[in-house]
């Protein structure tokens, strides 16, 4: 805007007021346009949401009519969740971790392996989780024996549906696969663990990936049954819970989580679960280093276990960077052997530029 020298002061003030008013009008108009765009965007999102829900509903209807195959999520007794345990504001990863060193250079030569044995529904998993919470170690591998049930034949599968198959006998487990899995975890390697579905009595198509870690906890009703697996354990814990409490827990679990009926659970308990406990599980108590009465409710017993494990971890832990540095001065690797470059390392000849 140009103001001539001949304009009066009042004319100048009027022109300035009009300019400010026009500027405010333009700002208000721009704000309205932005609001309209935002409203339109919300309307579109709402419309898309309705369309999405309608599409989902149609797919479900088509699925019920046989057009599409229905996909239903079932409960799995072998724990197919994301292996995260949250407690007291902290996060613990129970699937282990890839075998690399941490930032401080500390690592264990081998993981500390805890075996937990006990009858069905005695509280083995609860004890394992209590130990993980009290240890306060972020990376722990928690492996359940439930994942290693054998694949059933058609005849065995039909018997399982009628509560006629014995899942508590040692022959029901794939001990060879279990042993190989424990060996790889002990070496800090990645493993693919089967996921067993107790509702369908079959293995899921998708496995779960687990890694070695500082502490490996293995729990199962027959965790102490095979000697070569028993010899791998640094600490053996037996969870001793009253038979009536175990039966009550099993009734609640199998009915609510696995879709069983009361008669079927009682029939299976009397025919298979109780005889297997008396014949195979209870005799394993003599191999235990620690016996925990009342399971996860025994806080004193769990605290003693945690104290012992922490002491052993402190003794096993070595500072690898210092060890490797000292070995490098003597031309040795971290294990005291003569250091040799890996086959994938190619040393180029020196040139005048890099000498």
PDB file of N, CA and C in Angstrom, residues 223-260:
ATOM      1  N   UNK A 223      10.336 -83.666  33.461  1.00  0.00           N
ATOM      2  CA  UNK A 223      11.591 -82.955  33.197  1.00  0.00           C
ATOM      3  C   UNK A 223      12.803 -83.730  33.697  1.00  0.00           C
ATOM      4  N   UNK A 224      12.623 -84.586  34.730  1.00  0.00           N
ATOM      5  CA  UNK A 224      13.737 -85.346  35.295  1.00  0.00           C
ATOM      6  C   UNK A 224      13.770 -86.792  34.801  1.00  0.00           C
ATOM      7  N   UNK A 225      12.962 -87.131  33.824  1.00  0.00           N
ATOM      8  CA  UNK A 225      12.810 -88.544  33.457  1.00  0.00           C
ATOM      9  C   UNK A 225      14.021 -89.088  32.718  1.00  0.00           C
ATOM     10  N   UNK A 226      14.581 -88.302  31.797  1.00  0.00           N
ATOM     11  CA  UNK A 226      15.680 -88.806  30.962  1.00  0.00           C
ATOM     12  C   UNK A 226      17.010 -88.314  31.513  1.00  0.00           C
ATOM     13  N   UNK A 227      17.958 -89.242  31.666  1.00  0.00           N
ATOM     14  CA  UNK A 227      19.205 -88.942  32.361  1.00  0.00           C
ATOM     15  C   UNK A 227      20.055 -87.914  31.622  1.00  0.00           C
ATOM     16  N   UNK A 228      20.156 -88.004  30.288  1.00  0.00           N
ATOM     17  CA  UNK A 228      21.015 -87.064  29.571  1.00  0.00           C
ATOM     18  C   UNK A 228      20.484 -85.641  29.661  1.00  0.00           C
ATOM     19  N   UNK A 229      19.175 -85.481  29.790  1.00  0.00           N
ATOM     20  CA  UNK A 229      18.602 -84.150  30.006  1.00  0.00           C
ATOM     21  C   UNK A 229      18.803 -83.725  31.454  1.00  0.00           C
ATOM     22  N   UNK A 230      18.661 -84.656  32.372  1.00  0.00           N
ATOM     23  CA  UNK A 230      18.858 -84.356  33.791  1.00  0.00           C
ATOM     24  C   UNK A 230      20.281 -83.891  34.060  1.00  0.00           C
ATOM     25  N   UNK A 231      21.251 -84.486  33.377  1.00  0.00           N
ATOM     26  CA  UNK A 231      22.655 -84.131  33.599  1.00  0.00           C
ATOM     27  C   UNK A 231      22.986 -82.726  33.099  1.00  0.00           C
ATOM     28  N   UNK A 232      22.171 -82.150  32.248  1.00  0.00           N
ATOM     29  CA  UNK A 232      22.425 -80.808  31.733  1.00  0.00           C
ATOM     30  C   UNK A 232      22.052 -79.725  32.737  1.00  0.00           C
ATOM     31  N   UNK A 233      21.281 -80.054  33.750  1.00  0.00           N
ATOM     32  CA  UNK A 233      20.717 -79.055  34.650  1.00  0.00           C
ATOM     33  C   UNK A 233      21.704 -78.683  35.747  1.00  0.00           C
ATOM     34  N   UNK A 234      21.827 -77.387  35.986  1.00  0.00           N
ATOM     35  CA  UNK A 234      22.640 -76.890  37.099  1.00  0.00           C
ATOM     36  C   UNK A 234      21.878 -76.886  38.415  1.00  0.00           C
ATOM     37  N   UNK A 235      20.561 -76.773  38.333  1.00  0.00           N
ATOM     38  CA  UNK A 235      19.724 -76.768  39.534  1.00  0.00           C
ATOM     39  C   UNK A 235      18.423 -77.487  39.205  1.00  0.00           C
ATOM     40  N   UNK A 236      18.044 -78.424  40.070  1.00  0.00           N
ATOM     41  CA  UNK A 236      16.838 -79.230  39.843  1.00  0.00           C
ATOM     42  C   UNK A 236      15.840 -78.941  40.965  1.00  0.00           C
ATOM     43  N   UNK A 237      14.650 -78.496  40.569  1.00  0.00           N
ATOM     44  CA  UNK A 237      13.610 -78.089  41.516  1.00  0.00           C
ATOM     45  C   UNK A 237      12.378 -78.970  41.300  1.00  0.00           C
ATOM     46  N   UNK A 238      11.855 -79.513  42.383  1.00  0.00           N
ATOM     47  CA  UNK A 238      10.610 -80.288  42.306  1.00  0.00           C
ATOM     48  C   UNK A 238       9.516 -79.516  43.033  1.00  0.00           C
ATOM     49  N   UNK A 239       8.403 -79.290  42.347  1.00  0.00           N
ATOM     50  CA  UNK A 239       7.267 -78.565  42.921  1.00  0.00           C
ATOM     51  C   UNK A 239       6.289 -79.590  43.479  1.00  0.00           C
ATOM     52  N   UNK A 240       6.133 -79.601  44.788  1.00  0.00           N
ATOM     53  CA  UNK A 240       5.298 -80.589  45.480  1.00  0.00           C
ATOM     54  C   UNK A 240       4.016 -79.910  45.953  1.00  0.00           C
ATOM     55  N   UNK A 241       2.905 -80.257  45.326  1.00  0.00           N
ATOM     56  CA  UNK A 241       1.609 -79.664  45.652  1.00  0.00           C
ATOM     57  C   UNK A 241       0.620 -80.771  45.968  1.00  0.00           C
ATOM     58  N   UNK A 242      -0.280 -80.520  46.911  1.00  0.00           N
ATOM     59  CA  UNK A 242      -1.266 -81.507  47.329  1.00  0.00           C
ATOM     60  C   UNK A 242      -2.089 -81.993  46.135  1.00  0.00           C
ATOM     61  N   UNK A 243      -2.410 -83.287  46.119  1.00  0.00           N
ATOM     62  CA  UNK A 243      -3.116 -83.893  44.987  1.00  0.00           C
ATOM     63  C   UNK A 243      -4.492 -83.268  44.770  1.00  0.00           C
ATOM     64  N   UNK A 244      -5.202 -82.937  45.840  1.00  0.00           N
ATOM     65  CA  UNK A 244      -6.529 -82.336  45.686  1.00  0.00           C
ATOM     66  C   UNK A 244      -6.436 -80.960  45.035  1.00  0.00           C
ATOM     67  N   UNK A 245      -5.416 -80.192  45.411  1.00  0.00           N
ATOM     68  CA  UNK A 245      -5.236 -78.872  44.801  1.00  0.00           C
ATOM     69  C   UNK A 245      -4.884 -79.020  43.327  1.00  0.00           C
ATOM     70  N   UNK A 246      -4.042 -79.984  42.998  1.00  0.00           N
ATOM     71  CA  UNK A 246      -3.685 -80.202  41.591  1.00  0.00           C
ATOM     72  C   UNK A 246      -4.903 -80.602  40.770  1.00  0.00           C
ATOM     73  N   UNK A 247      -5.753 -81.447  41.321  1.00  0.00           N
ATOM     74  CA  UNK A 247      -6.965 -81.857  40.605  1.00  0.00           C
ATOM     75  C   UNK A 247      -7.903 -80.670  40.395  1.00  0.00           C
ATOM     76  N   UNK A 248      -8.082 -79.845  41.430  1.00  0.00           N
ATOM     77  CA  UNK A 248      -8.953 -78.675  41.290  1.00  0.00           C
ATOM     78  C   UNK A 248      -8.423 -77.719  40.227  1.00  0.00           C
ATOM     79  N   UNK A 249      -7.119 -77.495  40.221  1.00  0.00           N
ATOM     80  CA  UNK A 249      -6.524 -76.620  39.209  1.00  0.00           C
ATOM     81  C   UNK A 249      -6.678 -77.208  37.813  1.00  0.00           C
ATOM     82  N   UNK A 250      -6.490 -78.519  37.687  1.00  0.00           N
ATOM     83  CA  UNK A 250      -6.609 -79.159  36.379  1.00  0.00           C
ATOM     84  C   UNK A 250      -8.040 -79.062  35.861  1.00  0.00           C
ATOM     85  N   UNK A 251      -9.013 -79.250  36.724  1.00  0.00           N
ATOM     86  CA  UNK A 251     -10.408 -79.097  36.319  1.00  0.00           C
ATOM     87  C   UNK A 251     -10.668 -77.695  35.790  1.00  0.00           C
ATOM     88  N   UNK A 252     -10.226 -76.695  36.541  1.00  0.00           N
ATOM     89  CA  UNK A 252     -10.442 -75.308  36.120  1.00  0.00           C
ATOM     90  C   UNK A 252      -9.740 -75.007  34.805  1.00  0.00           C
ATOM     91  N   UNK A 253      -8.493 -75.433  34.668  1.00  0.00           N
ATOM     92  CA  UNK A 253      -7.720 -75.144  33.454  1.00  0.00           C
ATOM     93  C   UNK A 253      -8.296 -75.837  32.233  1.00  0.00           C
ATOM     94  N   UNK A 254      -8.567 -77.140  32.344  1.00  0.00           N
ATOM     95  CA  UNK A 254      -9.012 -77.892  31.170  1.00  0.00           C
ATOM     96  C   UNK A 254     -10.406 -77.486  30.724  1.00  0.00           C
ATOM     97  N   UNK A 255     -11.253 -77.094  31.657  1.00  0.00           N
ATOM     98  CA  UNK A 255     -12.611 -76.686  31.289  1.00  0.00           C
ATOM     99  C   UNK A 255     -12.616 -75.291  30.682  1.00  0.00           C
ATOM    100  N   UNK A 256     -11.890 -74.348  31.306  1.00  0.00           N
ATOM    101  CA  UNK A 256     -11.923 -72.964  30.846  1.00  0.00           C
ATOM    102  C   UNK A 256     -11.022 -72.721  29.645  1.00  0.00           C
ATOM    103  N   UNK A 257      -9.854 -73.345  29.609  1.00  0.00           N
ATOM    104  CA  UNK A 257      -8.874 -73.040  28.573  1.00  0.00           C
ATOM    105  C   UNK A 257      -8.856 -74.044  27.427  1.00  0.00           C
ATOM    106  N   UNK A 258      -9.242 -75.285  27.691  1.00  0.00           N
ATOM    107  CA  UNK A 258      -9.099 -76.322  26.672  1.00  0.00           C
ATOM    108  C   UNK A 258     -10.421 -76.915  26.215  1.00  0.00           C
ATOM    109  N   UNK A 259     -11.525 -76.360  26.690  1.00  0.00           N
ATOM    110  CA  UNK A 259     -12.837 -76.768  26.200  1.00  0.00           C
ATOM    111  C   UNK A 259     -13.264 -78.170  26.584  1.00  0.00           C
ATOM    112  N   UNK A 260     -12.805 -78.675  27.718  1.00  0.00           N
ATOM    113  CA  UNK A 260     -13.188 -80.026  28.142  1.00  0.00           C
ATOM    114  C   UNK A 260     -14.432 -79.967  29.033  1.00  0.00           C
TER     115      UNK A 260
END
